[in-house]
Amino acid sequence: MATVWIRNLFAATMLMGIFSLLAASLYVLLDAVDVALTEAAVGAGLSIILMLGALVLTTSKEKVRDTRHNLLALVVVLITGGALIYGTMDMPGFGDPEAPAHQHVSPRYTQESVDEIGIPNMVTSVLASYRGLDTLGEVLVIFVAGVGVLLVLGPGRYRRRPRGSGKAQE
Amino acid sequence: MEWLGLYNYWVVVVLMMTGFYVVIAQGNLIKKIVGLNIFQTSVFVFYISLAKLDGGTAPVYVEGTTAYTNPLPHVLILTAIVVSVALTAMGLALAVRVYEAYGSLEEDEINAQDEQDA
């Protein structure tokens, strides 16, 4: 939570890494080992490297601002949060075997995927076989993001705006 | 106390609202991306906690076990984590570009410069 208050963006980035790592350990506790592995590698590793790279290219100091608008934001956030808490009252309890999420296709995945696909890890069989099209979509998203980053950062380097550095104008 | 079994959702709501607050209240672009990441993580935790089954084990086949945690949300979140990194990369690239053009990452300074130019 300290991430929100810290002004130094470098420290905020480090705290985000710790946050990711905590999330990964939470996933292990919740039996989601594959997700934990991905979160630890991608969330805590790759994301942080990206953030650090961006900080190198920009600045790690955040301006101290007055908290005038923040009151309105706080009210909006509290109202939304209250509505969401109210919404959870109808949700199935934590770990409830009767929950709708455990009823539809997942019994088939857990009971038959080993015979149908032949891979003991069910997450892998669902990812690569039953929902392989999703994974294709994911690869597409990554490709588009990569192209986007190249488009934004690549040629722009050599075509500086005539205004020069923004600080000089103030 | 039936409603006490819903605490996982409340953790998610608190996390999500923290991220939401950062996104709408902070003026710094990098900080907004951090907030977006917190928001996304809260959604991941939500899905993973939905998948949890009492007495279930991790969804890897073990001889003689029939109760497994639901693998489907795990798969969806696996995809979502990777997509979230793509999103972070894209947002940071835009932030870097904005910084090159304006010399600042603060929303109000950028707005002030835009008004000066207009």
mmCIF file of C-alpha atoms in Angstrom:
data_model
loop_
_atom_site.group_PDB
_atom_site.id
_atom_site.type_symbol
_atom_site.label_atom_id
_atom_site.label_comp_id
_atom_site.label_asym_id
_atom_site.label_seq_id
_atom_site.Cartn_x
_atom_site.Cartn_y
_atom_site.Cartn_z
ATOM 1 C CA MET A 1 0.000 0.000 0.000
ATOM 2 C CA ALA A 2 2.943 2.277 0.613
ATOM 3 C CA THR A 3 3.343 2.290 -3.152
ATOM 4 C CA VAL A 4 0.574 4.857 -3.302
ATOM 5 C CA TRP A 5 2.182 7.380 -0.958
ATOM 6 C CA ILE A 6 5.818 7.106 -1.893
ATOM 7 C CA ARG A 7 6.942 10.015 -4.044
ATOM 8 C CA ASN A 8 10.079 8.428 -5.361
ATOM 9 C CA LEU A 9 9.055 6.371 -8.364
ATOM 10 C CA PHE A 10 12.081 4.107 -8.047
ATOM 11 C CA ALA A 11 11.022 3.027 -4.567
ATOM 12 C CA ALA A 12 7.450 2.630 -5.816
ATOM 13 C CA THR A 13 8.694 0.289 -8.525
ATOM 14 C CA MET A 14 10.594 -1.801 -5.987
ATOM 15 C CA LEU A 15 7.510 -1.983 -3.770
ATOM 16 C CA MET A 16 5.531 -3.131 -6.782
ATOM 17 C CA GLY A 17 8.012 -5.968 -7.227
ATOM 18 C CA ILE A 18 7.513 -7.030 -3.612
ATOM 19 C CA PHE A 19 3.757 -6.784 -4.130
ATOM 20 C CA SER A 20 3.995 -9.075 -7.163
ATOM 21 C CA LEU A 21 6.057 -11.562 -5.213
ATOM 22 C CA LEU A 22 3.503 -11.545 -2.375
ATOM 23 C CA ALA A 23 0.762 -12.118 -4.932
ATOM 24 C CA ALA A 24 2.747 -15.060 -6.293
ATOM 25 C CA SER A 25 3.036 -16.638 -2.843
ATOM 26 C CA LEU A 26 -0.690 -16.111 -2.364
ATOM 27 C CA TYR A 27 -1.305 -18.049 -5.584
ATOM 28 C CA VAL A 28 0.784 -20.936 -4.247
ATOM 29 C CA LEU A 29 -1.350 -20.994 -1.119
ATOM 30 C CA LEU A 30 -4.456 -21.053 -3.331
ATOM 31 C CA ASP A 31 -3.137 -24.111 -5.245
ATOM 32 C CA ALA A 32 -2.445 -22.154 -8.435
ATOM 33 C CA VAL A 33 1.164 -23.193 -8.913
ATOM 34 C CA ASP A 34 1.371 -22.422 -12.628
ATOM 35 C CA VAL A 35 -0.032 -18.963 -12.123
ATOM 36 C CA ALA A 36 2.376 -18.330 -9.256
ATOM 37 C CA LEU A 37 5.305 -19.286 -11.455
ATOM 38 C CA THR A 38 4.169 -16.940 -14.201
ATOM 39 C CA GLU A 39 3.482 -14.104 -11.787
ATOM 40 C CA ALA A 40 6.899 -14.456 -10.164
ATOM 41 C CA ALA A 41 8.708 -14.533 -13.494
ATOM 42 C CA VAL A 42 6.627 -12.057 -15.450
ATOM 43 C CA GLY A 43 5.032 -9.822 -12.820
ATOM 44 C CA ALA A 44 7.909 -9.542 -10.399
ATOM 45 C CA GLY A 45 10.652 -9.849 -13.022
ATOM 46 C CA LEU A 46 9.779 -8.567 -16.446
ATOM 47 C CA SER A 47 7.360 -5.824 -15.331
ATOM 48 C CA ILE A 48 9.906 -4.363 -12.957
ATOM 49 C CA ILE A 49 12.600 -4.361 -15.608
ATOM 50 C CA LEU A 50 10.203 -2.543 -17.945
ATOM 51 C CA MET A 51 9.381 0.011 -15.243
ATOM 52 C CA LEU A 52 13.049 0.576 -14.461
ATOM 53 C CA GLY A 53 13.774 1.036 -18.149
ATOM 54 C CA ALA A 54 11.032 3.631 -18.379
ATOM 55 C CA LEU A 55 12.377 5.413 -15.291
ATOM 56 C CA VAL A 56 15.846 5.563 -16.821
ATOM 57 C CA LEU A 57 14.368 7.220 -19.896
ATOM 58 C CA THR A 58 12.279 9.676 -17.875
ATOM 59 C CA THR A 59 12.612 10.756 -14.272
ATOM 60 C CA SER A 60 12.177 9.063 -10.933
ATOM 61 C CA LYS A 61 10.953 12.111 -9.029
ATOM 62 C CA GLU A 62 7.286 12.742 -8.614
ATOM 63 C CA LYS A 63 6.046 16.262 -8.037
ATOM 64 C CA VAL A 64 4.434 16.938 -4.679
ATOM 65 C CA ARG A 65 0.886 18.029 -5.393
ATOM 66 C CA ASP A 66 -1.895 19.482 -3.328
ATOM 67 C CA THR A 67 -4.533 16.964 -2.343
ATOM 68 C CA ARG A 68 -7.460 19.074 -3.496
ATOM 69 C CA HIS A 69 -8.911 16.764 -6.168
ATOM 70 C CA ASN A 70 -8.143 13.685 -4.152
ATOM 71 C CA LEU A 71 -11.171 14.090 -1.920
ATOM 72 C CA LEU A 72 -13.539 13.683 -4.853
ATOM 73 C CA ALA A 73 -11.554 10.661 -6.040
ATOM 74 C CA LEU A 74 -11.710 9.174 -2.556
ATOM 75 C CA VAL A 75 -15.493 9.568 -2.452
ATOM 76 C CA VAL A 76 -15.863 7.912 -5.863
ATOM 77 C CA VAL A 77 -13.598 5.057 -4.787
ATOM 78 C CA LEU A 78 -15.438 4.538 -1.510
ATOM 79 C CA ILE A 79 -18.829 4.467 -3.237
ATOM 80 C CA THR A 80 -17.594 1.985 -5.834
ATOM 81 C CA GLY A 81 -15.977 -0.168 -3.159
ATOM 82 C CA GLY A 82 -19.143 -0.142 -1.077
ATOM 83 C CA ALA A 83 -21.199 -1.203 -4.079
ATOM 84 C CA LEU A 84 -18.775 -4.038 -4.798
ATOM 85 C CA ILE A 85 -18.847 -5.231 -1.173
ATOM 86 C CA TYR A 86 -22.644 -5.176 -1.351
ATOM 87 C CA GLY A 87 -22.380 -7.234 -4.550
ATOM 88 C CA THR A 88 -20.268 -9.899 -2.848
ATOM 89 C CA MET A 89 -23.095 -10.707 -0.459
ATOM 90 C CA ASP A 90 -24.650 -12.947 -3.117
ATOM 91 C CA MET A 91 -21.393 -14.661 -4.050
ATOM 92 C CA PRO A 92 -20.653 -18.274 -3.102
ATOM 93 C CA GLY A 93 -18.395 -18.702 -0.061
ATOM 94 C CA PHE A 94 -14.656 -19.208 -0.288
ATOM 95 C CA GLY A 95 -13.810 -22.776 -1.331
ATOM 96 C CA ASP A 96 -17.463 -23.803 -1.621
ATOM 97 C CA PRO A 97 -17.649 -26.958 -3.802
ATOM 98 C CA GLU A 98 -21.200 -26.036 -4.868
ATOM 99 C CA ALA A 99 -20.091 -22.749 -6.428
ATOM 100 C CA PRO A 100 -21.151 -22.310 -10.078
ATOM 101 C CA ALA A 101 -17.517 -21.964 -11.116
ATOM 102 C CA HIS A 102 -16.935 -25.600 -10.191
ATOM 103 C CA GLN A 103 -20.007 -26.954 -11.979
ATOM 104 C CA HIS A 104 -19.882 -26.334 -15.704
ATOM 105 C CA VAL A 105 -16.842 -27.510 -17.692
ATOM 106 C CA SER A 106 -14.312 -27.884 -14.922
ATOM 107 C CA PRO A 107 -15.380 -31.402 -13.788
ATOM 108 C CA ARG A 108 -14.616 -32.592 -17.273
ATOM 109 C CA TYR A 109 -11.252 -30.872 -17.224
ATOM 110 C CA THR A 110 -10.318 -32.321 -13.861
ATOM 111 C CA GLN A 111 -11.697 -35.837 -14.371
ATOM 112 C CA GLU A 112 -11.102 -36.613 -18.027
ATOM 113 C CA SER A 113 -8.338 -34.403 -19.372
ATOM 114 C CA VAL A 114 -5.645 -36.870 -18.316
ATOM 115 C CA ASP A 115 -7.231 -39.573 -20.477
ATOM 116 C CA GLU A 116 -8.136 -37.235 -23.321
ATOM 117 C CA ILE A 117 -4.939 -35.250 -23.610
ATOM 118 C CA GLY A 118 -2.419 -37.352 -21.753
ATOM 119 C CA ILE A 119 -0.773 -34.572 -19.761
ATOM 120 C CA PRO A 120 -0.932 -34.820 -15.972
ATOM 121 C CA ASN A 121 -0.918 -31.047 -15.511
ATOM 122 C CA MET A 122 -4.484 -29.954 -16.184
ATOM 123 C CA VAL A 123 -3.600 -26.289 -16.559
ATOM 124 C CA THR A 124 -1.325 -27.207 -19.440
ATOM 125 C CA SER A 125 -3.932 -29.350 -21.175
ATOM 126 C CA VAL A 126 -6.601 -26.693 -20.874
ATOM 127 C CA LEU A 127 -4.227 -23.956 -21.987
ATOM 128 C CA ALA A 128 -2.778 -25.734 -24.971
ATOM 129 C CA SER A 129 -5.651 -27.929 -26.052
ATOM 130 C CA TYR A 130 -9.180 -27.084 -24.886
ATOM 131 C CA ARG A 131 -8.595 -23.348 -24.970
ATOM 132 C CA GLY A 132 -5.752 -23.213 -27.439
ATOM 133 C CA LEU A 133 -7.490 -20.457 -29.368
ATOM 134 C CA ASP A 134 -7.232 -18.180 -26.313
ATOM 135 C CA THR A 135 -3.520 -18.773 -26.231
ATOM 136 C CA LEU A 136 -3.315 -17.851 -29.885
ATOM 137 C CA GLY A 137 -5.134 -14.625 -29.036
ATOM 138 C CA GLU A 138 -2.666 -13.998 -26.239
ATOM 139 C CA VAL A 139 0.261 -14.371 -28.605
ATOM 140 C CA LEU A 140 -1.482 -11.942 -30.952
ATOM 141 C CA VAL A 141 -1.855 -9.396 -28.137
ATOM 142 C CA ILE A 142 1.840 -9.648 -27.329
ATOM 143 C CA PHE A 143 2.730 -9.214 -30.960
ATOM 144 C CA VAL A 144 0.531 -6.130 -31.266
ATOM 145 C CA ALA A 145 1.994 -4.696 -28.063
ATOM 146 C CA GLY A 146 5.525 -5.281 -29.328
ATOM 147 C CA VAL A 147 4.749 -3.606 -32.628
ATOM 148 C CA GLY A 148 3.059 -0.767 -30.760
ATOM 149 C CA VAL A 149 6.034 -0.161 -28.489
ATOM 150 C CA LEU A 150 8.349 -0.153 -31.495
ATOM 151 C CA LEU A 151 6.101 2.289 -33.334
ATOM 152 C CA VAL A 152 5.885 4.618 -30.343
ATOM 153 C CA LEU A 153 9.531 4.539 -29.346
ATOM 154 C CA GLY A 154 11.438 3.526 -32.477
ATOM 155 C CA PRO A 155 11.283 6.222 -35.154
ATOM 156 C CA GLY A 156 10.152 8.901 -32.661
ATOM 157 C CA ARG A 157 13.672 9.005 -31.297
ATOM 158 C CA TYR A 158 15.027 10.721 -34.366
ATOM 159 C CA ARG A 159 12.153 13.105 -34.987
ATOM 160 C CA ARG A 160 12.263 15.503 -32.051
ATOM 161 C CA ARG A 161 9.540 18.034 -31.736
ATOM 162 C CA PRO A 162 10.582 21.604 -32.459
ATOM 163 C CA ARG A 163 9.420 22.750 -29.026
ATOM 164 C CA GLY A 164 12.523 21.241 -27.436
ATOM 165 C CA SER A 165 12.481 20.472 -23.759
ATOM 166 C CA GLY A 166 9.277 21.432 -22.020
ATOM 167 C CA LYS A 167 11.010 23.029 -19.050
ATOM 168 C CA ALA A 168 12.504 25.781 -21.236
ATOM 169 C CA GLN A 169 9.054 27.070 -22.136
ATOM 170 C CA GLU A 170 7.834 27.651 -18.649
ATOM 171 C CA MET B 1 -21.519 -16.555 10.357
ATOM 172 C CA GLU B 2 -22.029 -17.419 6.733
ATOM 173 C CA TRP B 3 -20.911 -14.073 5.399
ATOM 174 C CA LEU B 4 -17.455 -14.476 6.958
ATOM 175 C CA GLY B 5 -16.685 -16.950 4.155
ATOM 176 C CA LEU B 6 -16.727 -14.042 1.732
ATOM 177 C CA TYR B 7 -13.571 -12.389 3.051
ATOM 178 C CA ASN B 8 -11.567 -13.236 -0.079
ATOM 179 C CA TYR B 9 -13.812 -10.923 -2.107
ATOM 180 C CA TRP B 10 -13.300 -8.099 0.372
ATOM 181 C CA VAL B 11 -9.543 -8.378 0.120
ATOM 182 C CA VAL B 12 -9.968 -8.135 -3.638
ATOM 183 C CA VAL B 13 -12.273 -5.132 -3.357
ATOM 184 C CA VAL B 14 -9.838 -3.272 -1.095
ATOM 185 C CA LEU B 15 -6.938 -3.978 -3.453
ATOM 186 C CA MET B 16 -8.975 -3.038 -6.489
ATOM 187 C CA MET B 17 -10.125 0.235 -4.957
ATOM 188 C CA THR B 18 -6.527 1.067 -4.015
ATOM 189 C CA GLY B 19 -5.517 0.627 -7.632
ATOM 190 C CA PHE B 20 -8.558 2.546 -8.839
ATOM 191 C CA TYR B 21 -7.750 5.425 -6.496
ATOM 192 C CA VAL B 22 -4.184 5.608 -7.766
ATOM 193 C CA VAL B 23 -5.357 5.628 -11.362
ATOM 194 C CA ILE B 24 -7.839 8.456 -10.939
ATOM 195 C CA ALA B 25 -6.200 10.564 -8.216
ATOM 196 C CA GLN B 26 -2.491 10.533 -9.054
ATOM 197 C CA GLY B 27 -1.195 12.960 -11.630
ATOM 198 C CA ASN B 28 1.986 11.099 -12.427
ATOM 199 C CA LEU B 29 1.746 8.870 -15.499
ATOM 200 C CA ILE B 30 4.111 6.172 -14.202
ATOM 201 C CA LYS B 31 2.185 6.121 -10.942
ATOM 202 C CA LYS B 32 -1.025 5.605 -12.874
ATOM 203 C CA ILE B 33 0.499 2.546 -14.539
ATOM 204 C CA VAL B 34 1.510 1.203 -11.113
ATOM 205 C CA GLY B 35 -2.104 1.702 -10.015
ATOM 206 C CA LEU B 36 -3.345 -0.112 -13.099
ATOM 207 C CA ASN B 37 -1.055 -3.016 -12.193
ATOM 208 C CA ILE B 38 -2.473 -3.184 -8.669
ATOM 209 C CA PHE B 39 -5.977 -3.154 -10.134
ATOM 210 C CA GLN B 40 -5.104 -6.014 -12.483
ATOM 211 C CA THR B 41 -3.527 -8.054 -9.711
ATOM 212 C CA SER B 42 -6.724 -7.702 -7.712
ATOM 213 C CA VAL B 43 -8.658 -9.212 -10.614
ATOM 214 C CA PHE B 44 -6.160 -12.075 -10.779
ATOM 215 C CA VAL B 45 -6.553 -12.744 -7.061
ATOM 216 C CA PHE B 46 -10.325 -12.701 -7.548
ATOM 217 C CA TYR B 47 -10.200 -15.400 -10.234
ATOM 218 C CA ILE B 48 -7.693 -17.547 -8.396
ATOM 219 C CA SER B 49 -9.719 -17.401 -5.207
ATOM 220 C CA LEU B 50 -12.823 -18.414 -7.197
ATOM 221 C CA ALA B 51 -10.946 -21.481 -8.382
ATOM 222 C CA LYS B 52 -10.078 -22.648 -4.871
ATOM 223 C CA LEU B 53 -11.932 -25.742 -3.742
ATOM 224 C CA ASP B 54 -12.072 -26.913 -0.152
ATOM 225 C CA GLY B 55 -10.008 -30.079 0.145
ATOM 226 C CA GLY B 56 -8.818 -29.807 -3.433
ATOM 227 C CA THR B 57 -5.185 -30.122 -4.471
ATOM 228 C CA ALA B 58 -3.289 -28.296 -7.197
ATOM 229 C CA PRO B 59 -4.590 -29.341 -10.622
ATOM 230 C CA VAL B 60 -1.859 -31.845 -11.415
ATOM 231 C CA TYR B 61 -2.972 -35.433 -11.758
ATOM 232 C CA VAL B 62 -2.223 -37.541 -8.707
ATOM 233 C CA GLU B 63 -3.179 -41.197 -8.436
ATOM 234 C CA GLY B 64 -6.271 -41.581 -6.272
ATOM 235 C CA THR B 65 -7.215 -37.915 -5.924
ATOM 236 C CA THR B 66 -10.515 -36.708 -7.306
ATOM 237 C CA ALA B 67 -10.827 -33.195 -5.855
ATOM 238 C CA TYR B 68 -8.732 -30.680 -7.721
ATOM 239 C CA THR B 69 -8.775 -26.922 -7.664
ATOM 240 C CA ASN B 70 -10.537 -25.641 -10.785
ATOM 241 C CA PRO B 71 -7.921 -25.326 -13.572
ATOM 242 C CA LEU B 72 -9.949 -23.086 -15.871
ATOM 243 C CA PRO B 73 -9.494 -19.776 -13.971
ATOM 244 C CA HIS B 74 -5.792 -20.574 -13.699
ATOM 245 C CA VAL B 75 -5.545 -20.788 -17.456
ATOM 246 C CA LEU B 76 -7.458 -17.558 -17.947
ATOM 247 C CA ILE B 77 -5.237 -15.732 -15.470
ATOM 248 C CA LEU B 78 -2.095 -17.169 -17.020
ATOM 249 C CA THR B 79 -3.186 -15.488 -20.225
ATOM 250 C CA ALA B 80 -4.220 -12.323 -18.395
ATOM 251 C CA ILE B 81 -0.847 -11.933 -16.639
ATOM 252 C CA VAL B 82 0.960 -11.989 -19.935
ATOM 253 C CA VAL B 83 -1.517 -9.568 -21.462
ATOM 254 C CA SER B 84 -1.081 -7.274 -18.454
ATOM 255 C CA VAL B 85 2.653 -7.148 -19.089
ATOM 256 C CA ALA B 86 1.991 -6.246 -22.701
ATOM 257 C CA LEU B 87 -0.289 -3.480 -21.444
ATOM 258 C CA THR B 88 2.340 -2.235 -18.990
ATOM 259 C CA ALA B 89 4.954 -2.161 -21.734
ATOM 260 C CA MET B 90 2.653 -0.220 -24.047
ATOM 261 C CA GLY B 91 1.678 2.274 -21.327
ATOM 262 C CA LEU B 92 5.279 2.847 -20.315
ATOM 263 C CA ALA B 93 6.288 3.374 -23.931
ATOM 264 C CA LEU B 94 3.610 6.040 -24.265
ATOM 265 C CA ALA B 95 4.755 7.618 -20.980
ATOM 266 C CA VAL B 96 8.347 7.762 -22.224
ATOM 267 C CA ARG B 97 7.156 9.355 -25.436
ATOM 268 C CA VAL B 98 5.110 11.940 -23.519
ATOM 269 C CA TYR B 99 8.149 12.730 -21.402
ATOM 270 C CA GLU B 100 10.262 13.260 -24.506
ATOM 271 C CA ALA B 101 7.703 15.639 -25.952
ATOM 272 C CA TYR B 102 6.808 17.590 -22.786
ATOM 273 C CA GLY B 103 9.703 17.086 -20.396
ATOM 274 C CA SER B 104 7.310 16.080 -17.670
ATOM 275 C CA LEU B 105 5.262 13.140 -16.474
ATOM 276 C CA GLU B 106 2.795 15.217 -14.455
ATOM 277 C CA GLU B 107 -0.670 15.489 -15.908
ATOM 278 C CA ASP B 108 -1.268 19.103 -14.833
ATOM 279 C CA GLU B 109 2.036 20.344 -16.265
ATOM 280 C CA ILE B 110 1.255 18.637 -19.562
ATOM 281 C CA ASN B 111 -2.196 20.216 -19.636
ATOM 282 C CA ALA B 112 -0.725 23.637 -18.858
ATOM 283 C CA GLN B 113 1.691 23.309 -21.771
ATOM 284 C CA ASP B 114 -1.112 22.293 -24.098
ATOM 285 C CA GLU B 115 -3.134 25.340 -23.122
ATOM 286 C CA GLN B 116 -0.125 27.589 -23.682
ATOM 287 C CA ASP B 117 0.257 26.252 -27.202
ATOM 288 C CA ALA B 118 -3.400 26.557 -28.086
#
